[in-house]
Amino acid sequence: MTRVAVSGAAGRMGRLVAAGIAAADDLDLVAAYDPAHPGTDAGGVEVTADPAAVGAAEVVVEFTRPDVVMANLADWQRLGVHAVVGTSGFDADRIAAAVELFGSGPPNCLIAPNFSIGAVLMMHFAEQAAPHFTAAEIVEMHHDRKSDAPSGTALATARRMRPGGRRHVESEELAAGARGADVEGVTVHAVRLPGLLAHQLVVLGHEGETLTIRHDTTDRASFLPGVLLAVRNVGSLPGVTVGIEGLLGLA
Ligand code: NAD
């Protein structure tokens, strides 16, 4: 049994992950940490505001906020606990700071911008297809409470679709924004509507044919298998790893 803690345990993702760990036969949920919600329940464990409780674990899963995650990672490294991180906001500078903190481990750290196996595959397939097409467009569709556009997944997909096949096709806009945003040669359109959760189409075209790769998230539960995969493997990945591609045999 691997002893696991959840940080941000009272949040939407934290509660889901805590319940998933509690339900897994090979994992033992030993601590649920969330300074804002002590005394509540996460996966059958009482949430604590004491970060030292995380020290009872071999692996901690972190789903918190971009403004607190780096200080937490410093604590987990000091406690000698491997970290699996889902919190957003890991740009190149932040990843460099994590590499500096964890070195070659142990403890180790796995940071994944997206734990959804379907989304990771969608990005991988788009990257594979891009060199074979003249141009590509992305349509990302999200719920109406999402505050920013385009999504991080759309930006990451566009950036990975290099070096081949990228060309933003010019066309006079009769209404401003009609042609979407040009992200490194890939046109990105963002749809925001109540009723949607998180969806993305990558449409690639050349003379006489198009290829559409589509991913739909219908529930946050989509993130759990990727998180559990990372929890089970982070101990054997020295230092800092970014993404779960390697664990899926895609890297
Ligand atoms: P949320 O707001 O529901 O939960 C965040 C929780 O963190 C809250 O309960 C809050 O009290 C807690 N928290 C605040 N400060 C803390 C601290 N110092 N230490 C520990 N906990 C603290 O948010 P959410 O929807 O659960 O998302 C959490 C993060 O995960 C966000 O950054 C989100 O973008 C990201 N996310 C990533 C993926 C992925 O696949 N990588 C998937 C979903 C969400």
PDB file of N, CA and C and ligand atoms in Angstrom, residues 6-15 33-37 48 51 62-69 71-72 76 85-89 111-116 220 222-223 227, ligand 1:
ATOM      1  N   VAL A   6      -3.524  14.321   0.186  1.00  0.00           N
ATOM      2  CA  VAL A   6      -4.053  15.259  -0.817  1.00  0.00           C
ATOM      3  C   VAL A   6      -3.955  16.666  -0.245  1.00  0.00           C
ATOM      4  N   SER A   7      -3.382  17.583  -1.018  1.00  0.00           N
ATOM      5  CA  SER A   7      -3.295  18.991  -0.633  1.00  0.00           C
ATOM      6  C   SER A   7      -4.262  19.785  -1.512  1.00  0.00           C
ATOM      7  N   GLY A   8      -5.061  20.637  -0.836  1.00  0.00           N
ATOM      8  CA  GLY A   8      -6.191  21.261  -1.534  1.00  0.00           C
ATOM      9  C   GLY A   8      -7.387  20.317  -1.479  1.00  0.00           C
ATOM     10  N   ALA A   9      -7.404  19.505  -0.404  1.00  0.00           N
ATOM     11  CA  ALA A   9      -8.325  18.361  -0.305  1.00  0.00           C
ATOM     12  C   ALA A   9      -9.799  18.740  -0.305  1.00  0.00           C
ATOM     13  N   ALA A  10     -10.115  19.981   0.073  1.00  0.00           N
ATOM     14  CA  ALA A  10     -11.522  20.374   0.134  1.00  0.00           C
ATOM     15  C   ALA A  10     -12.004  21.023  -1.167  1.00  0.00           C
ATOM     16  N   GLY A  11     -11.104  21.157  -2.130  1.00  0.00           N
ATOM     17  CA  GLY A  11     -11.490  21.757  -3.412  1.00  0.00           C
ATOM     18  C   GLY A  11     -12.208  20.752  -4.299  1.00  0.00           C
ATOM     19  N   ARG A  12     -12.648  21.227  -5.476  1.00  0.00           N
ATOM     20  CA  ARG A  12     -13.386  20.337  -6.397  1.00  0.00           C
ATOM     21  C   ARG A  12     -12.537  19.147  -6.812  1.00  0.00           C
ATOM     22  N   MET A  13     -11.299  19.414  -7.230  1.00  0.00           N
ATOM     23  CA  MET A  13     -10.419  18.311  -7.633  1.00  0.00           C
ATOM     24  C   MET A  13      -9.924  17.532  -6.419  1.00  0.00           C
ATOM     25  N   GLY A  14      -9.600  18.242  -5.329  1.00  0.00           N
ATOM     26  CA  GLY A  14      -9.072  17.591  -4.137  1.00  0.00           C
ATOM     27  C   GLY A  14     -10.029  16.538  -3.589  1.00  0.00           C
ATOM     28  N   ARG A  15     -11.309  16.876  -3.521  1.00  0.00           N
ATOM     29  CA  ARG A  15     -12.298  15.911  -2.996  1.00  0.00           C
ATOM     30  C   ARG A  15     -12.424  14.701  -3.924  1.00  0.00           C
ATOM     31  N   TYR A  33      -5.122  17.712   3.414  1.00  0.00           N
ATOM     32  CA  TYR A  33      -4.682  19.026   3.896  1.00  0.00           C
ATOM     33  C   TYR A  33      -5.374  20.138   3.115  1.00  0.00           C
ATOM     34  N   ASP A  34      -5.974  21.067   3.835  1.00  0.00           N
ATOM     35  CA  ASP A  34      -6.575  22.253   3.208  1.00  0.00           C
ATOM     36  C   ASP A  34      -6.780  23.290   4.306  1.00  0.00           C
ATOM     37  N   PRO A  35      -5.929  24.325   4.337  1.00  0.00           N
ATOM     38  CA  PRO A  35      -5.991  25.272   5.463  1.00  0.00           C
ATOM     39  C   PRO A  35      -7.314  26.028   5.557  1.00  0.00           C
ATOM     40  N   ALA A  36      -8.082  26.082   4.459  1.00  0.00           N
ATOM     41  CA  ALA A  36      -9.325  26.868   4.468  1.00  0.00           C
ATOM     42  C   ALA A  36     -10.532  26.069   4.966  1.00  0.00           C
ATOM     43  N   HIS A  37     -10.408  24.741   5.056  1.00  0.00           N
ATOM     44  CA  HIS A  37     -11.588  23.934   5.383  1.00  0.00           C
ATOM     45  C   HIS A  37     -11.303  22.824   6.387  1.00  0.00           C
ATOM     46  N   THR A  48      -7.311  18.522   7.531  1.00  0.00           N
ATOM     47  CA  THR A  48      -6.520  19.234   8.536  1.00  0.00           C
ATOM     48  C   THR A  48      -5.932  20.510   7.942  1.00  0.00           C
ATOM     49  N   PRO A  51       0.055  21.455   7.744  1.00  0.00           N
ATOM     50  CA  PRO A  51       0.805  20.861   6.618  1.00  0.00           C
ATOM     51  C   PRO A  51       1.720  19.709   7.053  1.00  0.00           C
ATOM     52  N   GLU A  62      -1.267  17.440  -5.246  1.00  0.00           N
ATOM     53  CA  GLU A  62      -1.499  18.874  -5.009  1.00  0.00           C
ATOM     54  C   GLU A  62      -2.438  19.438  -6.081  1.00  0.00           C
ATOM     55  N   PHE A  63      -3.644  19.824  -5.671  1.00  0.00           N
ATOM     56  CA  PHE A  63      -4.573  20.561  -6.551  1.00  0.00           C
ATOM     57  C   PHE A  63      -5.005  21.798  -5.794  1.00  0.00           C
ATOM     58  N   THR A  64      -4.183  22.858  -5.877  1.00  0.00           N
ATOM     59  CA  THR A  64      -4.469  24.060  -5.087  1.00  0.00           C
ATOM     60  C   THR A  64      -4.617  25.275  -5.991  1.00  0.00           C
ATOM     61  N   ARG A  65      -3.860  26.333  -5.689  1.00  0.00           N
ATOM     62  CA  ARG A  65      -3.950  27.559  -6.484  1.00  0.00           C
ATOM     63  C   ARG A  65      -2.554  27.969  -6.906  1.00  0.00           C
ATOM     64  N   PRO A  66      -2.444  28.628  -8.075  1.00  0.00           N
ATOM     65  CA  PRO A  66      -1.119  29.024  -8.551  1.00  0.00           C
ATOM     66  C   PRO A  66      -0.334  29.871  -7.537  1.00  0.00           C
ATOM     67  N   ASP A  67      -1.016  30.655  -6.701  1.00  0.00           N
ATOM     68  CA  ASP A  67      -0.288  31.541  -5.779  1.00  0.00           C
ATOM     69  C   ASP A  67       0.225  30.833  -4.527  1.00  0.00           C
ATOM     70  N   VAL A  68      -0.190  29.592  -4.284  1.00  0.00           N
ATOM     71  CA  VAL A  68       0.276  28.892  -3.072  1.00  0.00           C
ATOM     72  C   VAL A  68       1.107  27.647  -3.391  1.00  0.00           C
ATOM     73  N   VAL A  69       1.051  27.188  -4.635  1.00  0.00           N
ATOM     74  CA  VAL A  69       1.621  25.863  -4.937  1.00  0.00           C
ATOM     75  C   VAL A  69       3.132  25.794  -4.714  1.00  0.00           C
ATOM     76  N   ALA A  71       5.101  27.411  -2.559  1.00  0.00           N
ATOM     77  CA  ALA A  71       5.437  27.311  -1.128  1.00  0.00           C
ATOM     78  C   ALA A  71       5.109  25.914  -0.612  1.00  0.00           C
ATOM     79  N   ASN A  72       3.990  25.343  -1.062  1.00  0.00           N
ATOM     80  CA  ASN A  72       3.656  23.974  -0.646  1.00  0.00           C
ATOM     81  C   ASN A  72       4.693  22.980  -1.142  1.00  0.00           C
ATOM     82  N   TRP A  76       6.771  20.078   0.848  1.00  0.00           N
ATOM     83  CA  TRP A  76       6.705  18.635   0.567  1.00  0.00           C
ATOM     84  C   TRP A  76       8.116  18.105   0.294  1.00  0.00           C
ATOM     85  N   VAL A  85       1.495  17.031  -9.101  1.00  0.00           N
ATOM     86  CA  VAL A  85       0.938  18.386  -9.095  1.00  0.00           C
ATOM     87  C   VAL A  85       0.006  18.626 -10.276  1.00  0.00           C
ATOM     88  N   GLY A  86      -1.242  19.038  -9.980  1.00  0.00           N
ATOM     89  CA  GLY A  86      -2.202  19.373 -11.030  1.00  0.00           C
ATOM     90  C   GLY A  86      -2.500  20.851 -11.092  1.00  0.00           C
ATOM     91  N   THR A  87      -2.086  21.603 -10.076  1.00  0.00           N
ATOM     92  CA  THR A  87      -2.351  23.046 -10.032  1.00  0.00           C
ATOM     93  C   THR A  87      -1.858  23.710 -11.309  1.00  0.00           C
ATOM     94  N   SER A  88      -2.643  24.633 -11.858  1.00  0.00           N
ATOM     95  CA  SER A  88      -2.270  25.263 -13.119  1.00  0.00           C
ATOM     96  C   SER A  88      -1.242  26.376 -12.899  1.00  0.00           C
ATOM     97  N   GLY A  89      -0.730  26.927 -13.983  1.00  0.00           N
ATOM     98  CA  GLY A  89       0.171  28.076 -13.919  1.00  0.00           C
ATOM     99  C   GLY A  89       1.642  27.729 -14.024  1.00  0.00           C
ATOM    100  N   ILE A 111       4.620  17.100 -12.603  1.00  0.00           N
ATOM    101  CA  ILE A 111       3.686  18.213 -12.825  1.00  0.00           C
ATOM    102  C   ILE A 111       2.954  17.956 -14.132  1.00  0.00           C
ATOM    103  N   ALA A 112       1.630  17.897 -14.109  1.00  0.00           N
ATOM    104  CA  ALA A 112       0.901  17.646 -15.361  1.00  0.00           C
ATOM    105  C   ALA A 112      -0.109  18.767 -15.615  1.00  0.00           C
ATOM    106  N   PRO A 113       0.063  19.508 -16.721  1.00  0.00           N
ATOM    107  CA  PRO A 113      -0.924  20.543 -17.070  1.00  0.00           C
ATOM    108  C   PRO A 113      -2.283  19.923 -17.354  1.00  0.00           C
ATOM    109  N   ASN A 114      -2.307  18.645 -17.751  1.00  0.00           N
ATOM    110  CA  ASN A 114      -3.590  17.999 -18.053  1.00  0.00           C
ATOM    111  C   ASN A 114      -3.495  16.508 -17.714  1.00  0.00           C
ATOM    112  N   PHE A 115      -4.295  16.071 -16.766  1.00  0.00           N
ATOM    113  CA  PHE A 115      -4.275  14.656 -16.365  1.00  0.00           C
ATOM    114  C   PHE A 115      -5.282  13.825 -17.147  1.00  0.00           C
ATOM    115  N   SER A 116      -6.071  14.456 -18.010  1.00  0.00           N
ATOM    116  CA  SER A 116      -7.056  13.698 -18.794  1.00  0.00           C
ATOM    117  C   SER A 116      -6.334  12.903 -19.881  1.00  0.00           C
ATOM    118  N   ARG A 220     -15.412  15.831 -14.420  1.00  0.00           N
ATOM    119  CA  ARG A 220     -14.068  15.940 -13.824  1.00  0.00           C
ATOM    120  C   ARG A 220     -13.454  14.581 -13.541  1.00  0.00           C
ATOM    121  N   SER A 222     -12.771  12.479 -15.426  1.00  0.00           N
ATOM    122  CA  SER A 222     -11.818  12.166 -16.498  1.00  0.00           C
ATOM    123  C   SER A 222     -10.370  12.337 -16.041  1.00  0.00           C
ATOM    124  N   PHE A 223     -10.140  13.187 -15.021  1.00  0.00           N
ATOM    125  CA  PHE A 223      -8.770  13.449 -14.583  1.00  0.00           C
ATOM    126  C   PHE A 223      -8.229  12.352 -13.673  1.00  0.00           C
ATOM    127  N   VAL A 227      -4.290  10.894 -12.708  1.00  0.00           N
ATOM    128  CA  VAL A 227      -3.718  11.235 -11.392  1.00  0.00           C
ATOM    129  C   VAL A 227      -3.243   9.957 -10.692  1.00  0.00           C
TER     130      VAL A 227
HETATM  131  P1  NAD B   1     -10.791  24.714  -6.073  1.00  0.00           P
HETATM  132  O1  NAD B   1     -10.765  26.205  -5.918  1.00  0.00           O
HETATM  133  O2  NAD B   1     -12.088  24.005  -6.024  1.00  0.00           O
HETATM  134  O3  NAD B   1      -9.829  24.056  -4.950  1.00  0.00           O
HETATM  135  C1  NAD B   1      -8.608  24.606  -4.512  1.00  0.00           C
HETATM  136  C2  NAD B   1      -8.466  24.252  -3.039  1.00  0.00           C
HETATM  137  O4  NAD B   1      -7.155  24.636  -2.585  1.00  0.00           O
HETATM  138  C3  NAD B   1      -9.464  24.995  -2.125  1.00  0.00           C
HETATM  139  O5  NAD B   1     -10.205  24.073  -1.341  1.00  0.00           O
HETATM  140  C4  NAD B   1      -8.579  25.874  -1.257  1.00  0.00           C
HETATM  141  O6  NAD B   1      -9.077  26.032   0.091  1.00  0.00           O
HETATM  142  C5  NAD B   1      -7.297  25.062  -1.249  1.00  0.00           C
HETATM  143  N1  NAD B   1      -6.123  25.830  -0.812  1.00  0.00           N
HETATM  144  C6  NAD B   1      -5.947  27.187  -0.830  1.00  0.00           C
HETATM  145  N2  NAD B   1      -4.738  27.485  -0.344  1.00  0.00           N
HETATM  146  C7  NAD B   1      -4.147  26.312  -0.010  1.00  0.00           C
HETATM  147  C8  NAD B   1      -2.886  25.991   0.542  1.00  0.00           C
HETATM  148  N3  NAD B   1      -1.973  26.931   0.842  1.00  0.00           N
HETATM  149  N4  NAD B   1      -2.595  24.680   0.737  1.00  0.00           N
HETATM  150  C9  NAD B   1      -3.491  23.714   0.433  1.00  0.00           C
HETATM  151  N5  NAD B   1      -4.706  23.965  -0.075  1.00  0.00           N
HETATM  152  C10 NAD B   1      -5.026  25.256  -0.311  1.00  0.00           C
HETATM  153  O7  NAD B   1     -10.041  24.431  -7.451  1.00  0.00           O
HETATM  154  P2  NAD B   1     -10.090  23.104  -8.351  1.00  0.00           P
HETATM  155  O8  NAD B   1     -11.168  23.227  -9.379  1.00  0.00           O
HETATM  156  O9  NAD B   1     -10.053  21.913  -7.454  1.00  0.00           O
HETATM  157  O10 NAD B   1      -8.706  23.246  -9.136  1.00  0.00           O
HETATM  158  C11 NAD B   1      -7.471  23.284  -8.426  1.00  0.00           C
HETATM  159  C12 NAD B   1      -6.336  23.545  -9.413  1.00  0.00           C
HETATM  160  O11 NAD B   1      -6.199  22.417 -10.293  1.00  0.00           O
HETATM  161  C13 NAD B   1      -6.539  24.760 -10.324  1.00  0.00           C
HETATM  162  O12 NAD B   1      -5.291  25.390 -10.528  1.00  0.00           O
HETATM  163  C14 NAD B   1      -7.050  24.130 -11.627  1.00  0.00           C
HETATM  164  O13 NAD B   1      -6.798  24.943 -12.752  1.00  0.00           O
HETATM  165  C15 NAD B   1      -6.240  22.873 -11.650  1.00  0.00           C
HETATM  166  N6  NAD B   1      -6.760  21.755 -12.459  1.00  0.00           N
HETATM  167  C16 NAD B   1      -5.831  21.025 -13.134  1.00  0.00           C
HETATM  168  C17 NAD B   1      -6.224  19.883 -13.833  1.00  0.00           C
HETATM  169  C18 NAD B   1      -5.171  19.060 -14.522  1.00  0.00           C
HETATM  170  O14 NAD B   1      -5.515  18.113 -15.251  1.00  0.00           O
HETATM  171  N7  NAD B   1      -3.893  19.354 -14.330  1.00  0.00           N
HETATM  172  C19 NAD B   1      -7.565  19.490 -13.837  1.00  0.00           C
HETATM  173  C20 NAD B   1      -8.496  20.256 -13.130  1.00  0.00           C
HETATM  174  C21 NAD B   1      -8.073  21.387 -12.422  1.00  0.00           C
END
